[in-house]
Coordinates of C-alpha atoms and ligand atoms in Angstrom, one line a residue:
M931 CA 0.0 0.0 0.0
Q932 CA 1.5 3.3 -1.1
S933 CA 0.9 6.5 0.9
I934 CA -2.3 8.4 0.2
K935 CA -0.2 11.4 -0.8
A936 CA 0.9 9.6 -3.9
F937 CA -2.7 9.3 -4.9
Y938 CA -3.6 13.0 -4.7
P939 CA -2.5 13.9 -8.3
Q940 CA -5.2 11.5 -9.6
L941 CA -8.0 13.4 -7.9
T942 CA -8.4 15.8 -10.8
V943 CA -8.8 13.1 -13.5
P944 CA -12.5 12.2 -13.7
K945 CA -13.1 8.5 -13.1
K946 CA -15.8 5.9 -12.4
V947 CA -15.7 5.7 -8.6
V948 CA -17.3 3.4 -6.1
I949 CA -17.1 4.2 -2.4
T950 CA -17.9 1.4 0.0
T951 CA -17.8 0.8 3.7
H952 CA -18.5 -2.0 6.3
Q953 CA -21.7 -3.9 6.6
K954 CA -24.5 -2.3 8.7
P955 CA -22.8 1.1 8.3
D956 CA -22.8 3.3 11.4
G957 CA -22.7 7.1 11.5
D958 CA -19.0 7.3 10.7
A959 CA -19.2 4.8 7.9
M960 CA -22.1 6.6 6.3
G961 CA -20.9 10.1 7.1
S962 CA -17.5 9.6 5.6
S963 CA -18.8 7.8 2.5
L964 CA -21.3 10.5 1.8
A965 CA -18.9 13.4 2.5
L966 CA -16.4 11.8 0.0
Y967 CA -19.3 11.2 -2.4
H968 CA -20.2 14.9 -2.5
F969 CA -16.6 16.0 -2.7
L970 CA -15.7 13.6 -5.6
T971 CA -18.9 14.4 -7.5
D972 CA -18.0 18.1 -7.2
L973 CA -14.6 17.3 -8.7
G974 CA -16.3 15.8 -11.7
H975 CA -16.1 12.1 -10.9
S976 CA -19.0 9.7 -11.5
V977 CA -19.6 8.3 -8.0
T978 CA -21.7 5.7 -6.4
V979 CA -21.8 4.7 -2.7
I980 CA -22.4 1.0 -2.2
S981 CA -23.2 -0.4 1.3
P982 CA -22.7 -4.2 1.8
T983 CA -26.0 -4.3 3.7
N984 CA -28.9 -2.1 4.8
W985 CA -28.4 0.6 7.4
A986 CA -30.2 2.2 10.4
G987 CA -33.2 4.4 9.9
F988 CA -31.6 7.2 11.9
L989 CA -29.0 7.6 9.0
K990 CA -31.6 8.0 6.3
W991 CA -31.9 11.8 6.6
M992 CA -28.2 12.3 5.6
P993 CA -27.7 14.2 2.3
G994 CA -27.2 11.6 -0.4
A995 CA -28.2 8.6 1.7
N996 CA -31.2 8.0 -0.6
M997 CA -28.8 7.3 -3.5
V998 CA -26.7 4.7 -1.6
V999 CA -27.0 1.2 -3.2
D1000 CA -27.6 -1.7 -0.9
F1001 CA -25.5 -4.6 -2.2
D1002 CA -27.6 -7.3 -0.4
F1003 CA -30.8 -5.8 -1.9
S1004 CA -29.5 -5.0 -5.4
K1005 CA -26.7 -7.6 -5.9
E1006 CA -26.6 -7.5 -9.8
V1007 CA -26.6 -3.7 -10.1
A1008 CA -24.0 -3.3 -7.3
T1009 CA -21.8 -6.1 -8.7
K1010 CA -21.8 -4.5 -12.1
L1011 CA -21.0 -1.0 -10.7
L1012 CA -18.1 -2.5 -8.7
Q1013 CA -16.7 -4.4 -11.7
E1014 CA -16.9 -1.3 -13.9
S1015 CA -15.3 1.0 -11.4
E1016 CA -11.9 2.4 -12.1
L1017 CA -11.4 3.5 -8.5
L1018 CA -12.6 1.9 -5.3
F1019 CA -12.5 3.8 -2.0
C1020 CA -12.8 1.6 1.2
L1021 CA -13.8 3.7 4.2
D1022 CA -14.1 2.8 7.9
F1023 CA -13.0 -0.8 7.5
N1024 CA -9.7 -2.4 6.5
I1025 CA -10.4 -6.1 6.1
L1026 CA -12.6 -7.5 3.3
H1027 CA -14.6 -9.9 5.5
R1028 CA -16.3 -6.8 7.1
T1029 CA -18.2 -6.4 3.8
K1030 CA -19.9 -9.8 4.3
N1031 CA -21.5 -11.0 1.0
M1032 CA -19.6 -8.4 -1.0
E1033 CA -16.2 -9.9 0.0
A1034 CA -15.9 -12.2 -3.0
V1035 CA -16.7 -9.4 -5.5
L1036 CA -14.2 -7.0 -3.9
A1037 CA -11.5 -9.7 -3.8
D1038 CA -11.8 -10.1 -7.6
L1039 CA -11.5 -6.4 -8.6
S1040 CA -8.4 -5.2 -10.4
C1041 CA -9.0 -1.4 -10.2
T1042 CA -7.1 1.1 -8.1
K1043 CA -8.1 0.7 -4.4
V1044 CA -7.8 3.5 -1.8
L1045 CA -8.1 2.9 1.9
I1046 CA -9.1 5.5 4.5
D1047 CA -9.6 4.0 7.9
H1048 CA -8.8 4.1 11.6
H1049 CA -9.1 0.5 12.7
E1050 CA -6.2 -1.8 13.9
Q1051 CA -4.3 -4.1 11.6
P1052 CA -5.2 -3.3 8.0
Q1053 CA -5.1 -5.9 5.2
E1054 CA -2.5 -3.8 3.4
D1055 CA -1.8 -6.1 0.4
Y1056 CA -5.3 -5.4 -1.0
F1057 CA -5.0 -1.6 -1.2
T1058 CA -3.0 0.4 -3.8
Y1059 CA -3.0 3.6 -1.8
G1060 CA -4.1 4.3 1.7
V1061 CA -4.0 5.9 5.0
S1062 CA -4.5 3.9 8.2
N1063 CA -4.3 5.8 11.5
T1064 CA -5.7 4.3 14.7
A1065 CA -5.1 7.5 16.5
K1066 CA -7.8 9.3 14.5
S1067 CA -11.2 9.8 16.1
S1068 CA -13.1 8.7 13.1
T1069 CA -12.9 8.1 9.4
C1070 CA -14.7 11.4 8.9
E1071 CA -11.8 13.2 10.5
M1072 CA -9.6 11.4 8.0
V1073 CA -11.8 12.3 5.0
F1074 CA -11.6 15.9 6.2
D1075 CA -7.7 15.6 6.3
F1076 CA -7.8 14.0 2.8
I1077 CA -9.8 16.9 1.3
V1078 CA -7.7 19.6 3.1
E1079 CA -4.3 18.0 2.5
S1080 CA -5.0 17.3 -1.2
G1081 CA -5.5 21.1 -1.6
F1082 CA -9.3 21.2 -1.9
G1083 CA -10.2 22.5 1.6
E1084 CA -12.3 25.3 0.1
K1085 CA -14.7 22.6 -1.4
I1086 CA -16.0 21.8 2.1
N1087 CA -19.5 23.1 2.0
A1088 CA -22.4 22.8 4.5
T1089 CA -23.5 19.4 2.9
I1090 CA -20.1 17.9 3.3
A1091 CA -19.7 19.4 6.8
E1092 CA -23.0 17.9 7.9
C1093 CA -21.9 14.4 6.8
L1094 CA -18.4 14.8 8.4
Y1095 CA -19.8 16.2 11.7
T1096 CA -22.3 13.3 12.0
G1097 CA -19.5 10.7 11.8
V1098 CA -17.2 12.4 14.2
M1099 CA -20.0 13.0 16.6
T1100 CA -21.1 9.3 16.6
D1101 CA -17.6 7.8 16.7
T1102 CA -16.5 10.0 19.6
G1103 CA -19.6 9.5 21.7
S1104 CA -20.5 13.1 21.1
F1105 CA -17.0 14.4 21.6
R1106 CA -16.2 12.6 24.9
F1107 CA -13.9 9.7 24.1
P1108 CA -10.1 10.2 24.5
S1109 CA -9.8 10.3 20.6
T1110 CA -11.4 13.7 20.7
T1111 CA -8.2 15.7 20.2
A1112 CA -7.8 19.5 19.8
N1113 CA -7.6 18.8 16.1
V1114 CA -11.1 17.3 16.2
H1115 CA -12.4 20.5 17.8
R1116 CA -10.4 22.6 15.3
M1117 CA -12.0 20.6 12.5
V1118 CA -15.5 21.1 14.0
A1119 CA -14.9 24.8 14.2
R1120 CA -14.0 24.8 10.5
L1121 CA -17.1 22.7 9.7
K1122 CA -19.3 25.1 11.6
D1123 CA -18.0 28.0 9.5
T1124 CA -19.9 26.5 6.6
G1125 CA -23.2 27.3 8.4
F1126 CA -24.6 23.7 8.8
N1127 CA -27.0 23.1 11.7
H1128 CA -25.2 20.8 14.2
T1129 CA -28.3 20.6 16.6
L1130 CA -30.3 19.0 13.7
A1131 CA -27.5 16.3 13.3
H1132 CA -27.8 15.4 17.0
E1133 CA -31.6 15.3 16.9
N1134 CA -31.8 13.3 13.7
I1135 CA -29.3 10.7 15.1
Y1136 CA -30.3 10.5 18.7
D1137 CA -33.9 11.6 19.0
S1138 CA -35.6 9.8 16.1
F1139 CA -36.5 6.4 17.5
L1140 CA -40.0 4.9 17.8
E1141 CA -41.6 4.0 21.2
N1142 CA -40.8 0.3 20.8
R1143 CA -37.0 1.0 20.9
I1144 CA -37.0 2.8 24.2
R1145 CA -39.2 0.2 25.8
F1146 CA -36.9 -2.5 24.4
I1147 CA -33.9 -0.8 26.1
G1148 CA -35.8 -0.6 29.4
Y1149 CA -36.6 -4.3 29.1
C1150 CA -33.0 -5.3 28.3
L1151 CA -31.6 -3.3 31.2
L1152 CA -34.1 -4.9 33.6
N1153 CA -34.0 -8.4 32.3
R1154 CA -31.0 -9.1 30.2
M1155 CA -28.1 -7.4 32.0
E1156 CA -25.8 -9.2 34.4
V1157 CA -23.1 -7.3 36.4
L1158 CA -20.0 -9.3 37.2
Y1159 CA -18.5 -7.1 39.9
E1160 CA -15.5 -9.4 40.5
Y1161 CA -14.4 -8.5 36.9
N1162 CA -15.8 -5.0 36.8
T1163 CA -17.7 -6.2 33.8
A1164 CA -21.3 -6.0 32.7
I1165 CA -22.8 -8.3 30.1
M1166 CA -26.0 -8.2 28.2
S1167 CA -27.4 -11.0 25.9
I1168 CA -30.3 -10.5 23.7
S1169 CA -32.2 -13.4 22.1
K1170 CA -34.0 -13.6 18.8
N1171 CA -37.4 -13.6 20.7
D1172 CA -36.5 -10.3 22.4
L1173 CA -35.8 -8.8 18.9
L1174 CA -39.1 -10.1 17.5
R1175 CA -41.2 -9.1 20.5
F1176 CA -40.1 -5.5 20.3
Y1177 CA -40.0 -5.3 16.4
I1178 CA -36.3 -4.4 16.6
K1179 CA -34.8 -3.2 13.3
T1180 CA -31.2 -2.5 12.1
G1181 CA -29.8 0.3 14.2
D1182 CA -32.2 -0.1 17.2
T1183 CA -29.5 -1.7 19.3
E1184 CA -26.8 0.9 18.4
G1185 CA -25.4 2.5 21.6
L1186 CA -27.0 -0.1 23.9
V1187 CA -23.6 -1.5 24.9
N1188 CA -22.5 2.0 26.1
Q1189 CA -25.2 1.8 28.8
L1190 CA -23.2 -0.9 30.5
L1191 CA -20.3 1.4 31.0
T1192 CA -22.5 4.0 32.8
I1193 CA -22.4 1.8 36.0
Q1194 CA -19.8 3.0 38.5
G1195 CA -16.6 0.9 38.4
I1196 CA -17.5 -1.0 35.2
R1197 CA -14.6 -1.2 32.9
L1198 CA -15.7 -3.7 30.3
G1199 CA -19.2 -3.9 28.7
A1200 CA -20.1 -6.8 26.5
L1201 CA -23.3 -7.1 24.5
V1202 CA -24.2 -10.1 22.4
I1203 CA -27.1 -10.3 20.1
D1204 CA -28.6 -13.4 18.5
R1205 CA -28.6 -12.5 14.8
D1206 CA -29.9 -14.8 12.2
E1207 CA -26.5 -15.8 10.8
E1208 CA -24.3 -15.4 13.9
R1209 CA -24.1 -14.2 17.5
K1210 CA -22.7 -10.7 17.2
W1211 CA -20.6 -9.3 20.0
S1212 CA -19.9 -5.6 20.9
F1213 CA -17.2 -4.8 23.4
R1214 CA -16.5 -1.5 25.0
S1215 CA -13.9 -0.7 27.7
K1216 CA -12.7 2.2 29.7
G1217 CA -9.0 2.8 30.4
D1218 CA -6.3 0.3 29.5
F1219 CA -8.3 -2.9 28.8
D1220 CA -7.7 -3.7 25.1
V1221 CA -11.0 -5.0 23.6
N1222 CA -9.5 -5.1 20.1
T1223 CA -7.1 -7.9 21.2
F1224 CA -9.7 -9.5 23.4
A1225 CA -12.2 -9.7 20.4
R1226 CA -9.5 -10.9 18.1
T1227 CA -8.2 -13.6 20.5
H1228 CA -11.6 -15.0 21.5
F1229 CA -14.4 -13.9 19.2
E1230 CA -13.0 -13.7 15.6
G1231 CA -13.3 -9.9 15.7
G1232 CA -11.4 -6.7 16.2
G1233 CA -11.8 -3.0 16.0
H1234 CA -10.3 -0.3 18.3
F1235 CA -8.6 -0.4 21.7
N1236 CA -11.7 0.7 23.6
A1237 CA -14.5 -0.4 21.1
A1238 CA -14.5 -3.6 19.2
G1239 CA -16.8 -6.3 17.8
G1240 CA -16.8 -10.0 17.3
R1241 CA -18.8 -13.0 16.3
S1242 CA -19.5 -16.6 17.2
S1243 CA -21.3 -19.5 15.5
D1244 CA -22.2 -21.0 18.9
S1245 CA -25.6 -20.7 20.4
L1246 CA -26.3 -17.6 22.5
D1247 CA -26.0 -19.5 25.8
A1248 CA -22.8 -21.2 24.6
T1249 CA -21.1 -18.0 23.6
V1250 CA -22.1 -16.3 26.8
W1251 CA -20.7 -19.3 28.7
K1252 CA -17.4 -19.0 26.8
F1253 CA -17.2 -15.2 27.6
K1254 CA -17.7 -15.9 31.3
K1255 CA -14.9 -18.6 31.1
V1256 CA -12.3 -16.5 29.2
I1257 CA -12.9 -13.4 31.3
K1258 CA -11.4 -15.2 34.2
Q1259 CA -8.0 -14.9 32.6
Y1260 CA -8.3 -11.1 32.8
A1261 CA -9.5 -10.8 36.4
E1262 CA -6.4 -9.1 37.6
Q1263 CA -6.2 -6.6 34.8
L1264 CA -9.9 -5.8 35.1
Q1265 CA -9.7 -5.4 38.8
Q1266 CA -7.1 -2.7 38.6
S1267 CA -8.7 0.7 38.8
Ligands
LIG1503 P1 -19.7 -2.3 17.1 O1 -19.7 -2.9 18.5 O2 -20.3 -0.9 17.2 O3 -20.4 -3.2 16.1 O4 -18.2 -2.2 16.6 C1 -17.3 -1.5 17.4 C2 -16.0 -1.3 16.5 O5 -15.4 -2.5 16.2 C3 -16.4 -0.6 15.2 O6 -15.4 0.3 14.9 C4 -16.5 -1.7 14.2 O7 -16.1 -1.2 12.9 C5 -15.5 -2.7 14.8 N1 -15.9 -4.1 14.6 C6 -17.1 -4.6 14.9 N2 -17.2 -5.9 14.6 C7 -16.0 -6.3 14.1 C8 -15.4 -7.5 13.5 O8 -16.1 -8.5 13.5 N3 -14.1 -7.4 13.1 C9 -13.4 -6.3 13.1 N4 -12.1 -6.3 12.7 N5 -13.9 -5.1 13.6 C10 -15.1 -5.1 14.1
LIG1504 MN1 -15.3 4.7 12.5

């Protein structure tokens, strides 16, 4: 993978471009993809954003989201677009299996591939150019850097700013995680100068759920949470029946794992959801407990130091049992304040 700087001269040559991101895109994945979409379109490229799967309802208001192609839903169209693309941007993921059913199509492409991402351990051999920086708050911050460093900072308008702000906001827990550097705040100041409405971004993302979702959260906190005080850990496991009973859709469980860390003294929060194809884990930690390594070692996953995900093909009960068993190895580490 060559440095992203070596790619900049190609920005002014109009190309057929596809931008893609990880399955079930979150605010950062969608925000960075759409910001780049608006920027590259403005530069004269012919651009399509393809998501491997569907996405949460609370992202649908974002400018351009209605033009995103859902690979799972439109396989033929999306595959053709990918095969005809001259340039592929991969945002907010760095390993092909995070694109689920799209993985095989991506693996076969011979076009130029550009990575912009902030997760650990990129699959470098796949990408032609790229930037991978785990110190960055979000892929949106990196797309901002990409636009500014390539000399097109003046192209950042209110539409691009709205997309970038949304991703930084969601990936930093509304500007509270340690990744929220002075540079993040400087970037936000620059975004604000475009005149976009940041309050609307917060309301659209965080205050747009239906009644069933908040009742579901109450139900899970009451009935599905277990606090393992001896490990400063809280765990929540959600069954298929729970999802059906409350009509839970993509995105409704987003943020739920963070609730576990609101308990005093809890340093590790683990949420597992019984999805159709797998049991999907979300891990969050505070301080120096590395959930990226934990997820990689025990649950076929990865991510960031304090926020990672994983999976299991075992039953819900069996994967919870395994978690409770492996956590014992970390007792000492988790007991340190
Ligand atoms: P979440 O718990 O919100 O699904 O994911 C937390 C973080 O870990 C996100 O940055 C996400 O991209 C990453 N992540 C989630 N699942 C996986 C996985 O299975 N593998 C890897 N490498 N990263 C993951
Ligand atoms: Mn991200």
